[in-house]
mmCIF file of C-alpha atoms in Angstrom:
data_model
loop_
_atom_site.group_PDB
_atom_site.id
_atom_site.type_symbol
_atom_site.label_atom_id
_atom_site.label_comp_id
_atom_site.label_asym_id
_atom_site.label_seq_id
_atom_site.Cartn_x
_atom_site.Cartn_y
_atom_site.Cartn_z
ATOM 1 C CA UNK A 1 86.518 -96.621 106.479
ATOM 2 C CA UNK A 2 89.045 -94.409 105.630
ATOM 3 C CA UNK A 3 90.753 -96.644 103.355
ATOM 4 C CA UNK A 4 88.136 -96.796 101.743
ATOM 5 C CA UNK A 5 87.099 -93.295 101.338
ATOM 6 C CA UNK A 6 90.993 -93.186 99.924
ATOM 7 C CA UNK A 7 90.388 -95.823 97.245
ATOM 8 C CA UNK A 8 86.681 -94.238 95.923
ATOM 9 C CA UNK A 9 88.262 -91.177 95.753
ATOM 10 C CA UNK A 10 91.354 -92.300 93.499
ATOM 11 C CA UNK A 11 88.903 -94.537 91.551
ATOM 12 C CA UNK A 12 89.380 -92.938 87.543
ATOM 13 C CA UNK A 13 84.843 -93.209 87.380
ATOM 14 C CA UNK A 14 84.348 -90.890 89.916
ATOM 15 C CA UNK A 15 83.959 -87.212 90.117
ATOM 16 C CA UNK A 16 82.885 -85.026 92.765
ATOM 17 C CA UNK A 17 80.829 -82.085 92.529
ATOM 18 C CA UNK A 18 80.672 -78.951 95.138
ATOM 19 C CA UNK A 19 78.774 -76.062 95.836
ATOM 20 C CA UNK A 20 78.339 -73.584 98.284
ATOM 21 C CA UNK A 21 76.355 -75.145 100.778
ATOM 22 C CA UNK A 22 76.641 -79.396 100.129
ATOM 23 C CA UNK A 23 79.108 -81.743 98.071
ATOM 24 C CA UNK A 24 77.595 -84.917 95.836
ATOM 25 C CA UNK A 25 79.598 -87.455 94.198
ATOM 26 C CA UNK A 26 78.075 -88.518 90.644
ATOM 27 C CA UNK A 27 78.697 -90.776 88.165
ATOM 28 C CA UNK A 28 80.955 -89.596 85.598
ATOM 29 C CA UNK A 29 79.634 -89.299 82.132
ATOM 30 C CA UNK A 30 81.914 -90.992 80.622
ATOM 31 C CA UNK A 31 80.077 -94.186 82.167
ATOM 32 C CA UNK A 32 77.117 -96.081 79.615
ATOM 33 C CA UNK A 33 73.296 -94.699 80.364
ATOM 34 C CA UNK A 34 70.290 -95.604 78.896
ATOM 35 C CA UNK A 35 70.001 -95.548 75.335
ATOM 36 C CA UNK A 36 66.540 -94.045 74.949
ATOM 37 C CA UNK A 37 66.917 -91.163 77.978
ATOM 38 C CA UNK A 38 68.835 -88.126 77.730
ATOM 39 C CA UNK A 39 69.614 -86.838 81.054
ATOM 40 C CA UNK A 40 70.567 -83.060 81.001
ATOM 41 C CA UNK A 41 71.070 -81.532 84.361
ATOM 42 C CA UNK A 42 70.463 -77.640 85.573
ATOM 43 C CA UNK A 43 70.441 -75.689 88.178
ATOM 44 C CA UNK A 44 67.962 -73.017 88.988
ATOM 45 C CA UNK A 45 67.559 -71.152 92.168
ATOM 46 C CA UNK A 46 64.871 -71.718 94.558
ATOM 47 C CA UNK A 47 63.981 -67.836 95.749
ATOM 48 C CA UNK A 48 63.033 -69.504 99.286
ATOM 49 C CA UNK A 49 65.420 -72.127 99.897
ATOM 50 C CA UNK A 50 67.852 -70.447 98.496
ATOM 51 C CA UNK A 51 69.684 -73.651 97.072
ATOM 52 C CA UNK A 52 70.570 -75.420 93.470
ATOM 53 C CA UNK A 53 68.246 -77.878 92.799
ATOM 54 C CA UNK A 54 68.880 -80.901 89.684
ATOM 55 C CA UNK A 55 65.851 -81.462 87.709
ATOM 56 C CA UNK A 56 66.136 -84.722 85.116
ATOM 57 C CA UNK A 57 65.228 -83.491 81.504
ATOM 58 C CA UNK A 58 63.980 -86.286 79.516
ATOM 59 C CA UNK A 59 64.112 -85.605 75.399
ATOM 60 C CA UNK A 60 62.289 -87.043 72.983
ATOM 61 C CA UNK A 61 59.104 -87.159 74.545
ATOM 62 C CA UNK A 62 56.611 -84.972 72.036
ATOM 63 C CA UNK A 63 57.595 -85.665 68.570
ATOM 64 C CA UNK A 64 56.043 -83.251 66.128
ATOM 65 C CA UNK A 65 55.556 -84.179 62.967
ATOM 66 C CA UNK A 66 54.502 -82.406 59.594
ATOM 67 C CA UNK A 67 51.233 -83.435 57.809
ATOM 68 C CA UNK A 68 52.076 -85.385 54.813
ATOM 69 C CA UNK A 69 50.784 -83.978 51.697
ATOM 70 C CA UNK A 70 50.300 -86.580 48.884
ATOM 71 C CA UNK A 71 49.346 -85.983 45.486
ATOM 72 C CA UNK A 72 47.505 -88.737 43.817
ATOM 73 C CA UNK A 73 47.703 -87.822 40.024
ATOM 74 C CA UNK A 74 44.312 -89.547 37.978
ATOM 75 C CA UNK A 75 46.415 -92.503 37.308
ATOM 76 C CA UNK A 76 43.311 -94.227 36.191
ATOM 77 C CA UNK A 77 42.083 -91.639 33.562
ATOM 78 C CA UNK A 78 45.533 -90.931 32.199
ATOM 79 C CA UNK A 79 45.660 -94.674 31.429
ATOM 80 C CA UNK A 80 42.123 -94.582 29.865
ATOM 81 C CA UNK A 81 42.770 -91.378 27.701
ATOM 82 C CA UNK A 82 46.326 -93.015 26.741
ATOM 83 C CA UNK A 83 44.716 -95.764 25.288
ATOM 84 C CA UNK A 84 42.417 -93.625 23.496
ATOM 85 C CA UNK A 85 44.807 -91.569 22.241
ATOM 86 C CA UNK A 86 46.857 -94.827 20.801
ATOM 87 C CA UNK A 87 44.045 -96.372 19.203
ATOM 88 C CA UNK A 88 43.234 -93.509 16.976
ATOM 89 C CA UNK A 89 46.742 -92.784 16.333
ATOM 90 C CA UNK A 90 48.718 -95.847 15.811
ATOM 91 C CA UNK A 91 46.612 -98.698 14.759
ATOM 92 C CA UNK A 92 44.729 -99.567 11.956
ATOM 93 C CA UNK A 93 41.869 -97.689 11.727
ATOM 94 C CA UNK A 94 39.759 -100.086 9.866
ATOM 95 C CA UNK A 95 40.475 -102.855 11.294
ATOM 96 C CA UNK A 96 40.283 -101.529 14.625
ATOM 97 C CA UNK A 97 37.211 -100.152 13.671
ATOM 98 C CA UNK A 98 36.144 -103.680 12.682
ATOM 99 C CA UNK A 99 36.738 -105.266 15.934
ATOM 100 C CA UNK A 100 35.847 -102.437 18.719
ATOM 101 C CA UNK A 101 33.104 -100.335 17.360
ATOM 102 C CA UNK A 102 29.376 -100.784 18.204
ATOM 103 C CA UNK A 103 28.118 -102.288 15.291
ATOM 104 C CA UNK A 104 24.160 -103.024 15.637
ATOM 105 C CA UNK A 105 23.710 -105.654 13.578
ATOM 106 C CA UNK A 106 27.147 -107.232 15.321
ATOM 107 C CA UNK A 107 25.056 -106.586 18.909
ATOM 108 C CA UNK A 108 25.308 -110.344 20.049
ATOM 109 C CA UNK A 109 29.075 -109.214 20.212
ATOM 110 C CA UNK A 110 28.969 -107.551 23.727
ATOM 111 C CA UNK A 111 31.941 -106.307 24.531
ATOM 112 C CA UNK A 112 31.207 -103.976 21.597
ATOM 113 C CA UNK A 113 29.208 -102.366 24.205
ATOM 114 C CA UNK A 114 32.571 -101.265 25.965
ATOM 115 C CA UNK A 115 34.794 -101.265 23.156
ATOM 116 C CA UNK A 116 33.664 -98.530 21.122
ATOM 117 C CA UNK A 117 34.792 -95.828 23.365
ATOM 118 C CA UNK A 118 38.478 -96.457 22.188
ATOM 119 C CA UNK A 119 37.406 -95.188 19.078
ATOM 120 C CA UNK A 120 36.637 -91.511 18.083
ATOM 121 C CA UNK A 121 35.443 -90.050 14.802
ATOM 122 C CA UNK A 122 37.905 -87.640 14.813
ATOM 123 C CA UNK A 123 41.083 -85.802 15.833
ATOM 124 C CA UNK A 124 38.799 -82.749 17.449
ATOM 125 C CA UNK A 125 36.287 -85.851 19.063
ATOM 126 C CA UNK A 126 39.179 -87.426 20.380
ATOM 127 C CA UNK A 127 40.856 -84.135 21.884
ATOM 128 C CA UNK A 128 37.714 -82.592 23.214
ATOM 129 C CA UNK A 129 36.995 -85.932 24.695
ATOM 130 C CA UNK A 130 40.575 -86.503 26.413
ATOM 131 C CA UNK A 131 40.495 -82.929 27.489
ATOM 132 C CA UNK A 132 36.976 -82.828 29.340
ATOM 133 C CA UNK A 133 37.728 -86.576 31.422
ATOM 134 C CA UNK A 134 40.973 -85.504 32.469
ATOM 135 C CA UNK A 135 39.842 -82.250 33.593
ATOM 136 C CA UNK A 136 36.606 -83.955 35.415
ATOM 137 C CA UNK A 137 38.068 -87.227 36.877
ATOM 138 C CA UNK A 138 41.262 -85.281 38.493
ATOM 139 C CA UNK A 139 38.959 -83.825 41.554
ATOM 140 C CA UNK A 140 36.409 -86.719 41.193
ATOM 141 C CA UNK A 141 39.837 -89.373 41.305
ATOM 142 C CA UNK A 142 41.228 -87.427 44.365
ATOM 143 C CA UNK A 143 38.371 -87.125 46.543
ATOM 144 C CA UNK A 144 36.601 -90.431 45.781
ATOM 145 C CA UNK A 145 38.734 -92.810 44.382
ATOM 146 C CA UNK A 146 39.832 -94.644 41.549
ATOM 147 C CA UNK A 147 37.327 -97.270 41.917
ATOM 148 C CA UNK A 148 34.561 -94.785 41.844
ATOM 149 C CA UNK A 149 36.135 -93.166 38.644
ATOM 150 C CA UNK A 150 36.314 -95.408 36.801
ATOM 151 C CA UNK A 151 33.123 -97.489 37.488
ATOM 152 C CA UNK A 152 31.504 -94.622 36.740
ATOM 153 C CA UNK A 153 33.255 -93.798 33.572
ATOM 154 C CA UNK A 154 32.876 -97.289 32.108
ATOM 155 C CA UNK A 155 29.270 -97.732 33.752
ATOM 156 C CA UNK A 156 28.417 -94.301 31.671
ATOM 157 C CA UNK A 157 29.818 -95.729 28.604
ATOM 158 C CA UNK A 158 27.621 -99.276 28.638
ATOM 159 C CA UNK A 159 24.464 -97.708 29.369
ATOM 160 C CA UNK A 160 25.075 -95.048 26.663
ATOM 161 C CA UNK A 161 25.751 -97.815 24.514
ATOM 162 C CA UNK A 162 22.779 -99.969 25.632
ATOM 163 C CA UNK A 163 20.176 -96.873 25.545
ATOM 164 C CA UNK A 164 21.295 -96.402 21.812
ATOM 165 C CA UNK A 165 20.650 -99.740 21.186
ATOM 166 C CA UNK A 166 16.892 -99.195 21.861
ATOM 167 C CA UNK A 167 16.355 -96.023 20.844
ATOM 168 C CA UNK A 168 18.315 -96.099 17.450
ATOM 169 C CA UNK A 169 18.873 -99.554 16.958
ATOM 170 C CA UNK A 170 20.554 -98.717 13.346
ATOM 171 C CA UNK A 171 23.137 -95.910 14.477
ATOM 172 C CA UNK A 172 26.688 -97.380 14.982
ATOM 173 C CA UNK A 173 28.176 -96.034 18.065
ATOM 174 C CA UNK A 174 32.336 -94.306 18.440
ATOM 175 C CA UNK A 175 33.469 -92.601 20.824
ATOM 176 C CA UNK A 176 33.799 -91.957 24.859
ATOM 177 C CA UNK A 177 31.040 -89.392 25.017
ATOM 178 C CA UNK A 178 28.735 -91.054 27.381
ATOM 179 C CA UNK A 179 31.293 -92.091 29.802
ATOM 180 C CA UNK A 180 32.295 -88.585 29.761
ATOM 181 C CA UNK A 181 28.394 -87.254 30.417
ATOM 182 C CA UNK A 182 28.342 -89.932 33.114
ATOM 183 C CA UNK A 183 31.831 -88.632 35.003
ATOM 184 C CA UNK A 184 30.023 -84.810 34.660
ATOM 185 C CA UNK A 185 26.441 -85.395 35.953
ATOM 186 C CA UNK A 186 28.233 -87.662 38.775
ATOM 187 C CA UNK A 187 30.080 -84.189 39.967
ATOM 188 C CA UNK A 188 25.750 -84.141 40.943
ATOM 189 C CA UNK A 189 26.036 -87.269 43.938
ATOM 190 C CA UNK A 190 29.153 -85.832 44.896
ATOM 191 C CA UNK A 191 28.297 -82.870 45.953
ATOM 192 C CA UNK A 192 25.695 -83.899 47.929
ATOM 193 C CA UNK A 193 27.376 -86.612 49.429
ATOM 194 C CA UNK A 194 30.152 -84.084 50.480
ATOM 195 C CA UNK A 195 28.423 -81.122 51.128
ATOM 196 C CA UNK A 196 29.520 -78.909 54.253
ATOM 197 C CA UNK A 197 33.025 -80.398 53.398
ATOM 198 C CA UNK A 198 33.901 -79.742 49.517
ATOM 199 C CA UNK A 199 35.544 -76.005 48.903
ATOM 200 C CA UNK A 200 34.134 -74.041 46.319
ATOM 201 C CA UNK A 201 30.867 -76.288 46.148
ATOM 202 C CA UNK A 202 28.744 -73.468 44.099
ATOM 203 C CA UNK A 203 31.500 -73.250 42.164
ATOM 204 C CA UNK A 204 31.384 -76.657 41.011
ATOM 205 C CA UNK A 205 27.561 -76.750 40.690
ATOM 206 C CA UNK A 206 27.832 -73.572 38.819
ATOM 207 C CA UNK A 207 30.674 -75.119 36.101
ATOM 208 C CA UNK A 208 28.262 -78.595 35.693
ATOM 209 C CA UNK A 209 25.439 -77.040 34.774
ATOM 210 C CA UNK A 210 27.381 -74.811 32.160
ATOM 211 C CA UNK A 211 29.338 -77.562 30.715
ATOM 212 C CA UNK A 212 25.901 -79.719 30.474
ATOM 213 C CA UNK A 213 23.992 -76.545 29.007
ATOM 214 C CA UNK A 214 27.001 -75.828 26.391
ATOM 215 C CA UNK A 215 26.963 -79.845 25.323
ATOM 216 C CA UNK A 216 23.399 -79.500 24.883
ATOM 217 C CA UNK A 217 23.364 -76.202 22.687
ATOM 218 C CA UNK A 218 26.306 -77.788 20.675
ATOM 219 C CA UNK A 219 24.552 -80.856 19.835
ATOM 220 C CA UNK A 220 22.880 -79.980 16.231
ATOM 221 C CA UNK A 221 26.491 -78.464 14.931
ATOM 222 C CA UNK A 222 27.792 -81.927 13.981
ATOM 223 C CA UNK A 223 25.421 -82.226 11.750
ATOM 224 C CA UNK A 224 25.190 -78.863 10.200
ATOM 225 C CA UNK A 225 29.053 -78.947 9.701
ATOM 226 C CA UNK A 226 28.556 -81.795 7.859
ATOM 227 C CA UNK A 227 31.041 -84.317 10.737
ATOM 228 C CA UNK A 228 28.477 -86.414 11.345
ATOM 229 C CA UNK A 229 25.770 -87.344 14.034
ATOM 230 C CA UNK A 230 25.051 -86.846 17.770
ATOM 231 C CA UNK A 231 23.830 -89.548 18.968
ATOM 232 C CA UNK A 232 21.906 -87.834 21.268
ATOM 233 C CA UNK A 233 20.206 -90.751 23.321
ATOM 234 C CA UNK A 234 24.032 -92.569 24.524
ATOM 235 C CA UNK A 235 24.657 -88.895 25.989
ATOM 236 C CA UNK A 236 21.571 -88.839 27.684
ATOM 237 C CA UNK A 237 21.424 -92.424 29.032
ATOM 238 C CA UNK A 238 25.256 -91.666 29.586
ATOM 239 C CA UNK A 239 24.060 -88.260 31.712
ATOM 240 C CA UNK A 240 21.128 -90.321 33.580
ATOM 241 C CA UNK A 241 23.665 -93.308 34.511
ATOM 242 C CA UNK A 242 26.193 -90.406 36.491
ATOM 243 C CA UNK A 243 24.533 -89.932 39.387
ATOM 244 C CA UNK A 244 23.054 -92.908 39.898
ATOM 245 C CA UNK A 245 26.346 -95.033 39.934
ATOM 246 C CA UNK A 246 28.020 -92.320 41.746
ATOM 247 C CA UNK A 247 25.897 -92.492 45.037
ATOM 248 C CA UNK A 248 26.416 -96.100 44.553
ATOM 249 C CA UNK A 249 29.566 -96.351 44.398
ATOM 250 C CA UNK A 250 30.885 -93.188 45.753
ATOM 251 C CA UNK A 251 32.944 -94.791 49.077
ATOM 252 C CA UNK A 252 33.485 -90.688 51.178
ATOM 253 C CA UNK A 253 30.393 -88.842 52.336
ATOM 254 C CA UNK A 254 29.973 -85.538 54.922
ATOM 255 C CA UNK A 255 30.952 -86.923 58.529
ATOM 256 C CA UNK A 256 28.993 -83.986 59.768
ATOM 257 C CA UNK A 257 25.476 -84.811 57.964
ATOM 258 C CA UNK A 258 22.795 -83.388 59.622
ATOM 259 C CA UNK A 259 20.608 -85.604 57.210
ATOM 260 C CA UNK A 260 21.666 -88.699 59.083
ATOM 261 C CA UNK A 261 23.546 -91.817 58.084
ATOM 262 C CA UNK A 262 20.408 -94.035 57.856
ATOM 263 C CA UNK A 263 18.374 -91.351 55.299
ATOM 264 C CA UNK A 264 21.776 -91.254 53.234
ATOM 265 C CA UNK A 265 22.247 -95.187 53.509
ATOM 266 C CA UNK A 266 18.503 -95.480 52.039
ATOM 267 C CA UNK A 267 18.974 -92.803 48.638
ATOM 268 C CA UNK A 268 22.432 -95.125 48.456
ATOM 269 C CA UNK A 269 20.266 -98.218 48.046
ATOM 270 C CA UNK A 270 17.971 -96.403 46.211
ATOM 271 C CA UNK A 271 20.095 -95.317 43.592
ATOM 272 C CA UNK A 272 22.199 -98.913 43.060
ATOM 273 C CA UNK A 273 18.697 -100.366 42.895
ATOM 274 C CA UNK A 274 17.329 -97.886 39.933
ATOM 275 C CA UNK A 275 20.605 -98.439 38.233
ATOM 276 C CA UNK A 276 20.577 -102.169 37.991
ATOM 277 C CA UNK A 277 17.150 -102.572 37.198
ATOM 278 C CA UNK A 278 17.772 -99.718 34.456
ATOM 279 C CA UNK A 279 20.971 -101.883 32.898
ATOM 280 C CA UNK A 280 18.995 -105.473 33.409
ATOM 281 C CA UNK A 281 16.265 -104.223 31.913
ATOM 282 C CA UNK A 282 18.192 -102.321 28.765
ATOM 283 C CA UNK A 283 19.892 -105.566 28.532
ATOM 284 C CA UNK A 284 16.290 -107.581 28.099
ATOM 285 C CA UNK A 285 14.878 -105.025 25.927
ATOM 286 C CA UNK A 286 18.085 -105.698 23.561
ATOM 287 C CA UNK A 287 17.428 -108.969 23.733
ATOM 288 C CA UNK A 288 13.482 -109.291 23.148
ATOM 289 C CA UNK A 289 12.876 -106.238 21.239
ATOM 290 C CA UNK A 290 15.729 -105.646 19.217
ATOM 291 C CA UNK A 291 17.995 -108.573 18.699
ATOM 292 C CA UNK A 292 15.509 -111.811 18.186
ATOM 293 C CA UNK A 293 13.046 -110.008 16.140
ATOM 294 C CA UNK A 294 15.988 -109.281 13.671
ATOM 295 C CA UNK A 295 17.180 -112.602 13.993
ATOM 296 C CA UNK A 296 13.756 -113.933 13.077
ATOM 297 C CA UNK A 297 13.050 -111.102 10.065
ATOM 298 C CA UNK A 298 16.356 -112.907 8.586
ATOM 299 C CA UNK A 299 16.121 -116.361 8.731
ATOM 300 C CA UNK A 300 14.554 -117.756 5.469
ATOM 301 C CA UNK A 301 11.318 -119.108 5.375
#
């Protein structure tokens, strides 16, 4: 035995540590541990023992991490407005004019229906246009989604373009202006989707209702100016379509609704419901009110 004490304590891997009152022999450090535990020893005093005592510190165990703050630009209505912008600027006018305007008597031609918002009337249209969606879809984008946006936007835009097409079947359509009316009213379904959750929620209520009341003052002065005119009914079908698609679509609502989920589930359903019917039954009233009967006043007898 005492050889052997002899060799452990020659052996190069061994250290011995001492204190007052006992001796330990540990492993040295210089020897492999554990890759994922840290062991840090320390010695406090015991006030009624009176002795060192190891504790085993093990790192790593609470990992704090910062929230991750993303910004998520409108990607959608940059593209949109950017396409705008390049079809007023650097094509041909006429014959884009020729191929994307809504042209009633070219109404069998539906994607004219879509189409004609690429087009604007003029640089001020076009600016005042770009300006309003981009300021409108950034929150809208953010908060709901791209999907949302721009179902909305383009949703706004056909059933201003289909509401024209009854009301005043021989006014040519250009311009974005009803997909624009459509992205404001749905700022409507938003809020009350999100309520309890959205900052500054009077706020926004407050800056719809001026933006809709200074559109509608502004509507005659077109006209006057001599710059052409409103066409009044694709803004107000454009207006009506907002909040309709937007509690259809809209994907967030309030987690804390004291409404419950089945009450908001059912003006949901509701509102997809009035909203197709409204577009099928545009799309019939093009068809059998407008369209054949000016098909049949042509064809020679």
């Amino acid at each position: 035995m005492d050889a052997e004490a002899a060799l452990l304590e020659g052996s190069p891997t061994m250290s011995t540590v001492s204190s007052d009152y006992t001796e330990r022999t540990y492993a040295d450090s210089s020897t492999p541990s554990s890759p994922t535990v840290d062991e840090c020893t320390f010695t406090t005093k015991d006030p009624h023992e009176n002795q060192l005592i190891p504790k085993l510190v093990v790192l790593g165990c609470q990992i704090h991490r910062k929230p991750k703050f993303r910004i998520r630009p409108p990607y959608l209505m940059i593209c949109f407005s950017i396409m705008e912008i390049t079809a007023h600027c650097f094509g041909n006018e006429a014959a884009l004019r020729e191929w994307l305007m809504y042209d009633p008597r070219r109404r069998i031609q539906g994607w004219r229906f879509i189409s004609y918002m690429l087009l604007h009337s003029n640089a001020l249209h076009l600016w005042l246009n770009v300006l309003i969606q981009l300021m409108l879809a950034t929150p809208l984008e953010v908060e709901q989604g791209r999907f949302a946006v721009g179902t909305i936007y383009l949703g706004g835009g056909l059933c201003g373009a289909l509401g024209a097409s009854l009301l005043q079947p021989s006014e040519s359509l250009v311009g974005a202006s009803a997909g624009v009316y459509a992205l404001l009213t749905s700022h409507l379904a938003h809020l009350y989707l999100c309520h309890g959750e959205l900052r500054y929620a009077g706020w926004r209520m407050l800056s719809v209702l001026l933006l809709i009341s200074a559109d509608v003052a502004s509507l005659p002065m077109p006209e006057l100016l001599g710059c052409g005119q409103v066409g009044w009914v694709a803004h107000t079908a454009g207006a009506l379509a907002g909040p309709l698609i937007g509690l259809a679509v809209m994907p967030r609502q309030s987690k804390r609704d004291a409404r419950g989920r089945s009450f908001v589930r059912f003006v949901r359903l509701c509102s997809a419901v009035s909203a197709l019917l409204l577009v099928v039954g545009a799309i019939l009233g093009n068809v059998y009110l407008v369209a054949l009967p000016h098909l049949m006043l042509r064809r020679p007898s």
